mmCIF file of C-alpha atoms in Angstrom:
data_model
loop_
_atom_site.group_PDB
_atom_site.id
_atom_site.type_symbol
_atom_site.label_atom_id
_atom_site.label_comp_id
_atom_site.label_asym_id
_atom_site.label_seq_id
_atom_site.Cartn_x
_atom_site.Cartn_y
_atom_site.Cartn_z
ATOM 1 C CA UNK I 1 -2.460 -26.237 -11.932
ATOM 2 C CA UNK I 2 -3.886 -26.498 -8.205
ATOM 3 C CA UNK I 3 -4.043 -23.014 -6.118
ATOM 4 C CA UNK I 4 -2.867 -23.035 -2.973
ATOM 5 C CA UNK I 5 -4.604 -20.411 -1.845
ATOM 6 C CA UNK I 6 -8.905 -20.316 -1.772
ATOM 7 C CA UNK I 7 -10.691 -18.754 -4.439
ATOM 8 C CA UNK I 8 -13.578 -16.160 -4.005
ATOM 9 C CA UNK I 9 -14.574 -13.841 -6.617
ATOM 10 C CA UNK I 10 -11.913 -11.376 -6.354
ATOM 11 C CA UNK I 11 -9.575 -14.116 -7.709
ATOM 12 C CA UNK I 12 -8.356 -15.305 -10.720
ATOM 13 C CA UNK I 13 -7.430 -19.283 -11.656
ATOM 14 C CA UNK I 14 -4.734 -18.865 -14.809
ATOM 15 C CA UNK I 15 -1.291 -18.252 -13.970
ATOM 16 C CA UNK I 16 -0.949 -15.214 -15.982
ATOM 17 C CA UNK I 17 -3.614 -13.152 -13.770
ATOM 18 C CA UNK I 18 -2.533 -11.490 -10.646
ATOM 19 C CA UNK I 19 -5.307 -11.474 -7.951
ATOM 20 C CA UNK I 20 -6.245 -8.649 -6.744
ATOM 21 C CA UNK I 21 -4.777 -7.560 -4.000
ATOM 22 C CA UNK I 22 -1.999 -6.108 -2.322
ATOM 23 C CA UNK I 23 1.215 -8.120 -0.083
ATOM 24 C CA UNK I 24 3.809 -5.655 1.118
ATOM 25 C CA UNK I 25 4.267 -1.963 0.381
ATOM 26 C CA UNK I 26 8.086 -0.834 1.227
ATOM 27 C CA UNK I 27 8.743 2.843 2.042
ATOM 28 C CA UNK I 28 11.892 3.653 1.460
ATOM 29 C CA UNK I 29 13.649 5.675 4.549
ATOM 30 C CA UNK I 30 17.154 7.156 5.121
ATOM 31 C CA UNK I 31 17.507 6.590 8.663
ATOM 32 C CA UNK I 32 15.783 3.191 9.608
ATOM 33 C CA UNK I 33 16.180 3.875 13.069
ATOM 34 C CA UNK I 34 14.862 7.716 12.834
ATOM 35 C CA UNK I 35 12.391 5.804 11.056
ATOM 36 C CA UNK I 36 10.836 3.452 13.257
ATOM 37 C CA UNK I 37 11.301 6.319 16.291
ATOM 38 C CA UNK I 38 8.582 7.950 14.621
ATOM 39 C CA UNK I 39 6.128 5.371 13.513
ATOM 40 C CA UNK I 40 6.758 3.887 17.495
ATOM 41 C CA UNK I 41 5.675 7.570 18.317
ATOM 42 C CA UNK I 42 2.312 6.697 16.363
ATOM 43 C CA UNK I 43 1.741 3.461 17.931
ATOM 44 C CA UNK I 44 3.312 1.014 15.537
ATOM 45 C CA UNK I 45 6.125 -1.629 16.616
ATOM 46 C CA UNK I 46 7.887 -3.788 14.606
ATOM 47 C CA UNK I 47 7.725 -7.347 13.914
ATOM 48 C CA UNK I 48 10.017 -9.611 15.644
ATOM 49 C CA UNK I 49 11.447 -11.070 12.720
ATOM 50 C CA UNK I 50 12.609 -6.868 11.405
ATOM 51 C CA UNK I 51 16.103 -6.990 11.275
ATOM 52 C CA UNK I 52 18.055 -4.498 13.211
ATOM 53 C CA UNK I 53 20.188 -1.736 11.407
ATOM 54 C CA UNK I 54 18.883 -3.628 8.415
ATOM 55 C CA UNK I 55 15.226 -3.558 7.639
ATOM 56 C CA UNK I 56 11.239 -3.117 9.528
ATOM 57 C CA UNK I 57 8.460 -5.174 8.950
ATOM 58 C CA UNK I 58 5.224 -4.130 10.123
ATOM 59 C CA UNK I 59 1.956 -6.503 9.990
ATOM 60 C CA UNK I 60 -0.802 -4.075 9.367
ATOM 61 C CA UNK I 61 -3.902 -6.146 8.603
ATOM 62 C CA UNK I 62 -3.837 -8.430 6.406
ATOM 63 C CA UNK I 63 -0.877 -7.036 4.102
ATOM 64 C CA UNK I 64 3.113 -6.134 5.413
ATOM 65 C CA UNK I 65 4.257 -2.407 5.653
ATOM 66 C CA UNK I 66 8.410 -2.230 5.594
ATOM 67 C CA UNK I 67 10.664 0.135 5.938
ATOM 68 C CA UNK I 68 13.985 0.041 4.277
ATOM 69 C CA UNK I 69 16.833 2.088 2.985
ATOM 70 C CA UNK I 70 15.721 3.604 -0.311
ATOM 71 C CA UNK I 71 18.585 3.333 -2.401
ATOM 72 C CA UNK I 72 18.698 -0.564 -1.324
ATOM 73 C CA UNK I 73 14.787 0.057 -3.001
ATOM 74 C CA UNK I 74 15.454 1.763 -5.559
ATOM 75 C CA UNK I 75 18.531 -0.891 -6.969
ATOM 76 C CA UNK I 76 16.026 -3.892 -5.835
ATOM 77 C CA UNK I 77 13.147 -2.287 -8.160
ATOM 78 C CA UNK I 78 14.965 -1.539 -11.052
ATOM 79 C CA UNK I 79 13.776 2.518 -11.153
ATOM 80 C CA UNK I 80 15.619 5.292 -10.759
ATOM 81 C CA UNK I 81 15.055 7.769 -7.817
ATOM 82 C CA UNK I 82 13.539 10.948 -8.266
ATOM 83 C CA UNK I 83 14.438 11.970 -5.209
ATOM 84 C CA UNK I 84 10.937 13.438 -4.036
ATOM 85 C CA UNK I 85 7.489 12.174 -4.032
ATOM 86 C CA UNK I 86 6.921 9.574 -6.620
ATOM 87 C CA UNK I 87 2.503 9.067 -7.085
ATOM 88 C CA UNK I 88 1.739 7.830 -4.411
ATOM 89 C CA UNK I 89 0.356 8.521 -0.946
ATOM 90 C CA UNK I 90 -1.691 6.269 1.301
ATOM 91 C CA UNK I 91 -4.239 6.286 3.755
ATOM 92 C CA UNK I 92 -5.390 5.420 7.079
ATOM 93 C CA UNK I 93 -9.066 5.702 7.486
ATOM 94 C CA UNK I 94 -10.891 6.102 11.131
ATOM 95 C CA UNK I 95 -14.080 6.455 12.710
ATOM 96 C CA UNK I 96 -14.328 9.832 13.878
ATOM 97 C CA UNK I 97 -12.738 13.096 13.211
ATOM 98 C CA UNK I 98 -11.401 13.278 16.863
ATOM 99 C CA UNK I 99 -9.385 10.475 15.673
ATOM 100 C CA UNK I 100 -8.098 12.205 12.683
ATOM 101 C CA UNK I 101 -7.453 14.672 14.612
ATOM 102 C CA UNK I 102 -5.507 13.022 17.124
ATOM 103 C CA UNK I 103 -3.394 11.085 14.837
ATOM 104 C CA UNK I 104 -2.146 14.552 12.795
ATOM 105 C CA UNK I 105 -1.100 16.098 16.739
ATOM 106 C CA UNK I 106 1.060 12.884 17.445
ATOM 107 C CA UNK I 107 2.245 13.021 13.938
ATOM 108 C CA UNK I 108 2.978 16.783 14.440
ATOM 109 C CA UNK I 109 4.652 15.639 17.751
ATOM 110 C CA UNK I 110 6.838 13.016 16.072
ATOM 111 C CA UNK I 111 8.287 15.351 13.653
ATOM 112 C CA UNK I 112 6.084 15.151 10.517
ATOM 113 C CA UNK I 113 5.150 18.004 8.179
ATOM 114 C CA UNK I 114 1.515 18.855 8.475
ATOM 115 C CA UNK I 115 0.853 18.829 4.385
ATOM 116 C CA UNK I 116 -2.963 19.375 4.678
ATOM 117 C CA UNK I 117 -4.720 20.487 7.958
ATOM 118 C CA UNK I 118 -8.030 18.197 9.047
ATOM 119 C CA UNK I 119 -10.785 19.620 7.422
ATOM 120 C CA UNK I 120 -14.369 18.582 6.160
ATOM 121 C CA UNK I 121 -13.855 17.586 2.476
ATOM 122 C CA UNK I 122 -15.891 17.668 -0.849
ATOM 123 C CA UNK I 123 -16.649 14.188 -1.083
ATOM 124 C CA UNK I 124 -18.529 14.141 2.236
ATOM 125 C CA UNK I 125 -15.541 13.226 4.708
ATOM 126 C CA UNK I 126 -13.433 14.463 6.864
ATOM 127 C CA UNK I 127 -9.412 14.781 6.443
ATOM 128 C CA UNK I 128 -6.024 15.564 6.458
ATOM 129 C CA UNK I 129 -2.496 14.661 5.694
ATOM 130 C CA UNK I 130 0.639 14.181 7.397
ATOM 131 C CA UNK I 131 4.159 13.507 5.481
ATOM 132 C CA UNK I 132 6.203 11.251 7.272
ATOM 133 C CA UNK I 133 9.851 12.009 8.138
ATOM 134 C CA UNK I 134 11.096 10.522 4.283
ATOM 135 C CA UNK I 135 8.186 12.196 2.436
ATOM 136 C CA UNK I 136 5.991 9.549 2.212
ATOM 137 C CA UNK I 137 2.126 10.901 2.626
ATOM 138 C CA UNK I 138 -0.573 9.633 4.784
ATOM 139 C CA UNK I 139 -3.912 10.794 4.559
ATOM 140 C CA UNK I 140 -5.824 10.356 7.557
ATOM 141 C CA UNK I 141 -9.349 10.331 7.223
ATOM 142 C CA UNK I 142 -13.268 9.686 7.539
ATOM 143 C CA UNK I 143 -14.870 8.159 4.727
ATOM 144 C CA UNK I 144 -18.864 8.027 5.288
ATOM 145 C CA UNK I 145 -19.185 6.085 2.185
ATOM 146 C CA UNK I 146 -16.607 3.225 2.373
ATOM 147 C CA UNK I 147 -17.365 1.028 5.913
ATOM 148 C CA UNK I 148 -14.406 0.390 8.210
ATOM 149 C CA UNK I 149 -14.912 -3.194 9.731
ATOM 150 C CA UNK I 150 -13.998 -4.838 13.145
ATOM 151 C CA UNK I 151 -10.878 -6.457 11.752
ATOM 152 C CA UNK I 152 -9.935 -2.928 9.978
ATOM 153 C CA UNK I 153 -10.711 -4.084 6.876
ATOM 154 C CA UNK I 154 -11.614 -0.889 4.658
ATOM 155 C CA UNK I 155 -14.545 -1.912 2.366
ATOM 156 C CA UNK I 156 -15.644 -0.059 -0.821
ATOM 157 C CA UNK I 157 -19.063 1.183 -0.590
ATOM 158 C CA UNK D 1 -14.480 7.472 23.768
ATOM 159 C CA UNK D 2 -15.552 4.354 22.102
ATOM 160 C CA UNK D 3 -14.461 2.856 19.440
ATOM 161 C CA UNK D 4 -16.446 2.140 16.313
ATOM 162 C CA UNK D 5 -13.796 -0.338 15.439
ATOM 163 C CA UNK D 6 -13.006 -3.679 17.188
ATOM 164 C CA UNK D 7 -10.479 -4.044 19.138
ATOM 165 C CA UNK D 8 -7.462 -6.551 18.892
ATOM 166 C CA UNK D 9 -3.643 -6.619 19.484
ATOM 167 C CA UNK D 10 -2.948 -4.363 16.498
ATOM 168 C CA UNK D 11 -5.380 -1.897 17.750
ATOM 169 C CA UNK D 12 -4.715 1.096 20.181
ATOM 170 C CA UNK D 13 -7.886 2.798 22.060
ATOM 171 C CA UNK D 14 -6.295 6.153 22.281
ATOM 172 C CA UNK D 15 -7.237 9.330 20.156
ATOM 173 C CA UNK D 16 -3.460 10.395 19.303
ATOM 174 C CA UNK D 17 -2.064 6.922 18.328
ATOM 175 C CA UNK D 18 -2.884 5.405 14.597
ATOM 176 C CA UNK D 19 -3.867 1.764 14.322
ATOM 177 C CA UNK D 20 -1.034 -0.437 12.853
ATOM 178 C CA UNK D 21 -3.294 -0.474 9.241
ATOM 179 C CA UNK D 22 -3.591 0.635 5.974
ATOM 180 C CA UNK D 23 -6.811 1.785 3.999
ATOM 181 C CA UNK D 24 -5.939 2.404 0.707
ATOM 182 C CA UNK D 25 -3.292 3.094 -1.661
ATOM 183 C CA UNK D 26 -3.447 5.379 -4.217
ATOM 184 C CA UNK D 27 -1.533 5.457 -7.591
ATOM 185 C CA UNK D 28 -0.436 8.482 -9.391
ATOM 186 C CA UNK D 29 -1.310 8.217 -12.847
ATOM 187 C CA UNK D 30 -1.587 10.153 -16.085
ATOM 188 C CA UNK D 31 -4.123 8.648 -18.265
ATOM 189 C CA UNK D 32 -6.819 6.749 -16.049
ATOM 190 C CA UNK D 33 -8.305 4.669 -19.221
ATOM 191 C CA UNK D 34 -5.155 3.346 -20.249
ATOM 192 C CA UNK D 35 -3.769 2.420 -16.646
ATOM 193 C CA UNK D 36 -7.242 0.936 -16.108
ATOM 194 C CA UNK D 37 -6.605 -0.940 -19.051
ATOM 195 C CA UNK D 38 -3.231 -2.333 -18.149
ATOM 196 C CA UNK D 39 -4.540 -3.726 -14.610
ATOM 197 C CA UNK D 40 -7.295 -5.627 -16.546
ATOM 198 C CA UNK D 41 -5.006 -6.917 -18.426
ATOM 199 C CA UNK D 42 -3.877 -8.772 -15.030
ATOM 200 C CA UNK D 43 -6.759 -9.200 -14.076
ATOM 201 C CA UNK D 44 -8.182 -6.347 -12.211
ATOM 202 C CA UNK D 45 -11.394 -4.894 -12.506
ATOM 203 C CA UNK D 46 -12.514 -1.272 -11.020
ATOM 204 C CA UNK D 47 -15.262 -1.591 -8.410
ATOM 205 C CA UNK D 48 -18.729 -0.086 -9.597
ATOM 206 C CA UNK D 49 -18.309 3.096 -7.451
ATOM 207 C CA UNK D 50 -15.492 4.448 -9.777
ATOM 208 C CA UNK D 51 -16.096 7.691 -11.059
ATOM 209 C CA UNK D 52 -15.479 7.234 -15.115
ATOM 210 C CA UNK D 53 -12.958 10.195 -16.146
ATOM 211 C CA UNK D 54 -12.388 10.760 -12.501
ATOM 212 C CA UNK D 55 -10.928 7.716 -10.437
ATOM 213 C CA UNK D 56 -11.119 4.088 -10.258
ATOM 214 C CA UNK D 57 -11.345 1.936 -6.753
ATOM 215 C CA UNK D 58 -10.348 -1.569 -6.789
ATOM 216 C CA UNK D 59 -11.088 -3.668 -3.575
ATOM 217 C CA UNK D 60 -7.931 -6.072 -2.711
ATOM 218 C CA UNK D 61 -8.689 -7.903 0.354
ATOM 219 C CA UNK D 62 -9.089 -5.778 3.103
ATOM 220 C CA UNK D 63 -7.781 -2.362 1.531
ATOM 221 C CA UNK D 64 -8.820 -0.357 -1.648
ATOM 222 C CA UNK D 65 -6.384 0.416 -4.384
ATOM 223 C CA UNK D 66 -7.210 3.464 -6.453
ATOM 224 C CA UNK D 67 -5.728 4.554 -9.587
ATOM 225 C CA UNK D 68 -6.033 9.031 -9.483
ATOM 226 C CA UNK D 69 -4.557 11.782 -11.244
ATOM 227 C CA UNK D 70 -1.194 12.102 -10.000
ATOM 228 C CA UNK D 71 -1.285 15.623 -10.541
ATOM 229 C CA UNK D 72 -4.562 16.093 -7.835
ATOM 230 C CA UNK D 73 -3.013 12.991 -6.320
ATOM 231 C CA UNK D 74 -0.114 15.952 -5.650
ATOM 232 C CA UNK D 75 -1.931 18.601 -5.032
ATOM 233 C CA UNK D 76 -4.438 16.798 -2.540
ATOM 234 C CA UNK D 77 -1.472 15.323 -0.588
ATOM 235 C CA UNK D 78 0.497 18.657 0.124
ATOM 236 C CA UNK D 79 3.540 17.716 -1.600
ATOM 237 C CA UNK D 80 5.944 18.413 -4.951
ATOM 238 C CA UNK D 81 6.162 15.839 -7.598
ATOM 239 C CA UNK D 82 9.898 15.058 -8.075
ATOM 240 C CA UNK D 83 8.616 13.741 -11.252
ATOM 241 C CA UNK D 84 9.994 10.307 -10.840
ATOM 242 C CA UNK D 85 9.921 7.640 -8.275
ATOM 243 C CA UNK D 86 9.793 8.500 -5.300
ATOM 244 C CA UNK D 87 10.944 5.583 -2.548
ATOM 245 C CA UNK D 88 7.736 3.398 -2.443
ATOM 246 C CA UNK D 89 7.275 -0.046 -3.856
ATOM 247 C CA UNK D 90 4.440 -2.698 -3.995
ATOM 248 C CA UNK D 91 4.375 -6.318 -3.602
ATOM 249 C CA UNK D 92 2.108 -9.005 -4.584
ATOM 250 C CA UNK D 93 3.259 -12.246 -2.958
ATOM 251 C CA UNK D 94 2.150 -15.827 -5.131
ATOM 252 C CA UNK D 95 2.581 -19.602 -3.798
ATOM 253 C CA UNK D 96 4.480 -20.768 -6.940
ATOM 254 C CA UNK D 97 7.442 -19.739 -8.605
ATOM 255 C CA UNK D 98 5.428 -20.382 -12.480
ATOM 256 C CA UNK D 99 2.908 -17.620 -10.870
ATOM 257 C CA UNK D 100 5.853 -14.711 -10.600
ATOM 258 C CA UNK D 101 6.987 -15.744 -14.248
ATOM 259 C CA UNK D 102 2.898 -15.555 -15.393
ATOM 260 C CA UNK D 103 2.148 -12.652 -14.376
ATOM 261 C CA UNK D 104 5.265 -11.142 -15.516
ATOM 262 C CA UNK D 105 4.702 -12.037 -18.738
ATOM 263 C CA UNK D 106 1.021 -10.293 -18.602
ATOM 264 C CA UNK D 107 2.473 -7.209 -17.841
ATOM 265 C CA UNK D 108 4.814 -7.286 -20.166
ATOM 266 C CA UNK D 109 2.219 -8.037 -22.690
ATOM 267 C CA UNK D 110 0.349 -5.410 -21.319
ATOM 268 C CA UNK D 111 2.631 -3.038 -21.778
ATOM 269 C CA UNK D 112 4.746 -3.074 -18.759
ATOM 270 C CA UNK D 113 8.598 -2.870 -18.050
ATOM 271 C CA UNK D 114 10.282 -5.765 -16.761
ATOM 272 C CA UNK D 115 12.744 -4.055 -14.341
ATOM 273 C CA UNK D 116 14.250 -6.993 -12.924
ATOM 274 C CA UNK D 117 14.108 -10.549 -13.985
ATOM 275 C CA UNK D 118 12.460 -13.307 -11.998
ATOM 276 C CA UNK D 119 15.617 -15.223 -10.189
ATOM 277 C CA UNK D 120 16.210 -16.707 -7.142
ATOM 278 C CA UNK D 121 16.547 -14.092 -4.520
ATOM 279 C CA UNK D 122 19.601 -13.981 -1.723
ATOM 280 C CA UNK D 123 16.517 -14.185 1.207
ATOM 281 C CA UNK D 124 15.500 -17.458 -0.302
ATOM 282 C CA UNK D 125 12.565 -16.738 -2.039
ATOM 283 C CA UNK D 126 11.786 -15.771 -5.720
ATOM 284 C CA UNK D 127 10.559 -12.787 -7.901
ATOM 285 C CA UNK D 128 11.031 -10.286 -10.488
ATOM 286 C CA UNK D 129 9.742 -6.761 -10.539
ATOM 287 C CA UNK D 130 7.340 -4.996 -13.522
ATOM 288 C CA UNK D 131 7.003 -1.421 -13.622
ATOM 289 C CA UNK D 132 3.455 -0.220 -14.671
ATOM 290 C CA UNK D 133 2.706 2.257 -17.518
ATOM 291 C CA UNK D 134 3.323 5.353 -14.963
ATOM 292 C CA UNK D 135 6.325 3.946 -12.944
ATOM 293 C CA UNK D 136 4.858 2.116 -9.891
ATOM 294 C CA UNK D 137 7.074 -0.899 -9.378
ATOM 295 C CA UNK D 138 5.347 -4.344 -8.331
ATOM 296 C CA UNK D 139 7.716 -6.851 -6.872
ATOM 297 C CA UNK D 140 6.205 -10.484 -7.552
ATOM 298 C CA UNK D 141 7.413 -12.776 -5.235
ATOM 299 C CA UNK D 142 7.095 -16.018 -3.360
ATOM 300 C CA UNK D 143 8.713 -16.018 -0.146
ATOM 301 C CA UNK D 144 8.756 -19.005 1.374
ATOM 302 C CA UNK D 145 9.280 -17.134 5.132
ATOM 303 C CA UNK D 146 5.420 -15.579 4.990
ATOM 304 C CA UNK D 147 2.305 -16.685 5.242
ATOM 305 C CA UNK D 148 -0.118 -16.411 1.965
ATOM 306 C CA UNK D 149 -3.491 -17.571 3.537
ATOM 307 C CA UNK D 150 -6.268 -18.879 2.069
ATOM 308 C CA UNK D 151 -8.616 -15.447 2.080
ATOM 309 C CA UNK D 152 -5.003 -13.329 0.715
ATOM 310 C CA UNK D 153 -3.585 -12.077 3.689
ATOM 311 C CA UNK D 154 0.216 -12.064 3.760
ATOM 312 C CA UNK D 155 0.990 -13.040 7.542
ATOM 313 C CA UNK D 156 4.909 -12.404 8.461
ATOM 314 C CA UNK D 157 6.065 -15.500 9.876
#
């Protein structure tokens, strides 16, 4: 069948291959308006079409972050909660290490945990983590080897 | 200071606030060779700076996917493993509704869990949800309110 999107080598023709690449990742929150209070505090503001009370949507780059209620997630994905952290954390990478810096203070500020402080690391950056007000972990840091382009786009080395 | 990063209407010039982007995403996993193994089977291939034993990078559009021992995936990111899931789920929007069911099928083949049934969804889209081999959820969808572009981007509409 046709595509409608382009193809480029990252992606696959047949119907039973999944490109690869990444659409929405949902982090699942108890308060949604707790929530958004502190990623506002960090700079982000949702998209118009977030419903209030309801759900977030966030365009960051060329994927959607949400946030929504987590037992809503948890029923939608067909998983039951563990109730803690579940594998996975993400990342923000910068420029600098002022900026990692800066970005664990306003997360301090904003009421997240400090999980790791901002320190050189053993692969040659420079990082440290901050666990949002559900649990959900963001590592903030300075990769030398990966390049960070104008559009933000994080590129493998 | 100045940026090493262009700027847009997603970006913010000061130190203490946090771009509204993502970098990367990493997965939790147990065995790295068989998870590796399972995302080929969709169609994913590691990028050549993977570290064999160690960790494997994928580049999807403008942010890296890596698959990492969720153990030092814990220990790295300052936080307990509740052993489960914990509250985050991934999408991976298609154009056609014969896409969801395809690649549904290839993870089930693969060795995935089919947690919920592609259907007809109540916001008027479509999509099921497969569970890979060390719980991460993937929602396939096509929602018909979003933008898939041509170079993968999912644009909120």
């Amino acid at each position: 069948m046709r595509r409608s999107v382009g193809s480029n080598d990252r992606m696959r023709g047949e119907d039973s291959t999944m490109e690869q690449r990444l659409s929405l990742v949902t982090l699942g929150i108890r308060d949604l308006e707790r929530a958004i209070a502190f990623y506002r505090a960090l700079g982000w503001e949702p998209h118009p079409s977030s419903v209030a009370g309801e759900v977030a949507f966030y365009q960051t780059g060329g994927i959607v972050v949400a946030l929504w209620s987590r037992d809503a997630l948890s029923a939608d994905s067909g998983v039951s909660d563990g109730g803690g952290w579940g594998g996975i954390t993400l990342a923000h990478n910068v420029a600098t290490t002022a900026e990692v810096d800066g970005i664990l203070v306003a997360a301090a500020a904003a009421g997240g945990r400090i999980a790791r402080r901002a320190a050189p690391t053993e692969w040659g950056g420079y990082s440290g983590v901050f666990v949002d007000l559900d649990g959900h972990p963001w590592e903030i840091a300075v990769n030398p080897g990966w390049s960070l382009e104008a559009d933000g786009t994080t590129r493998l080395g």
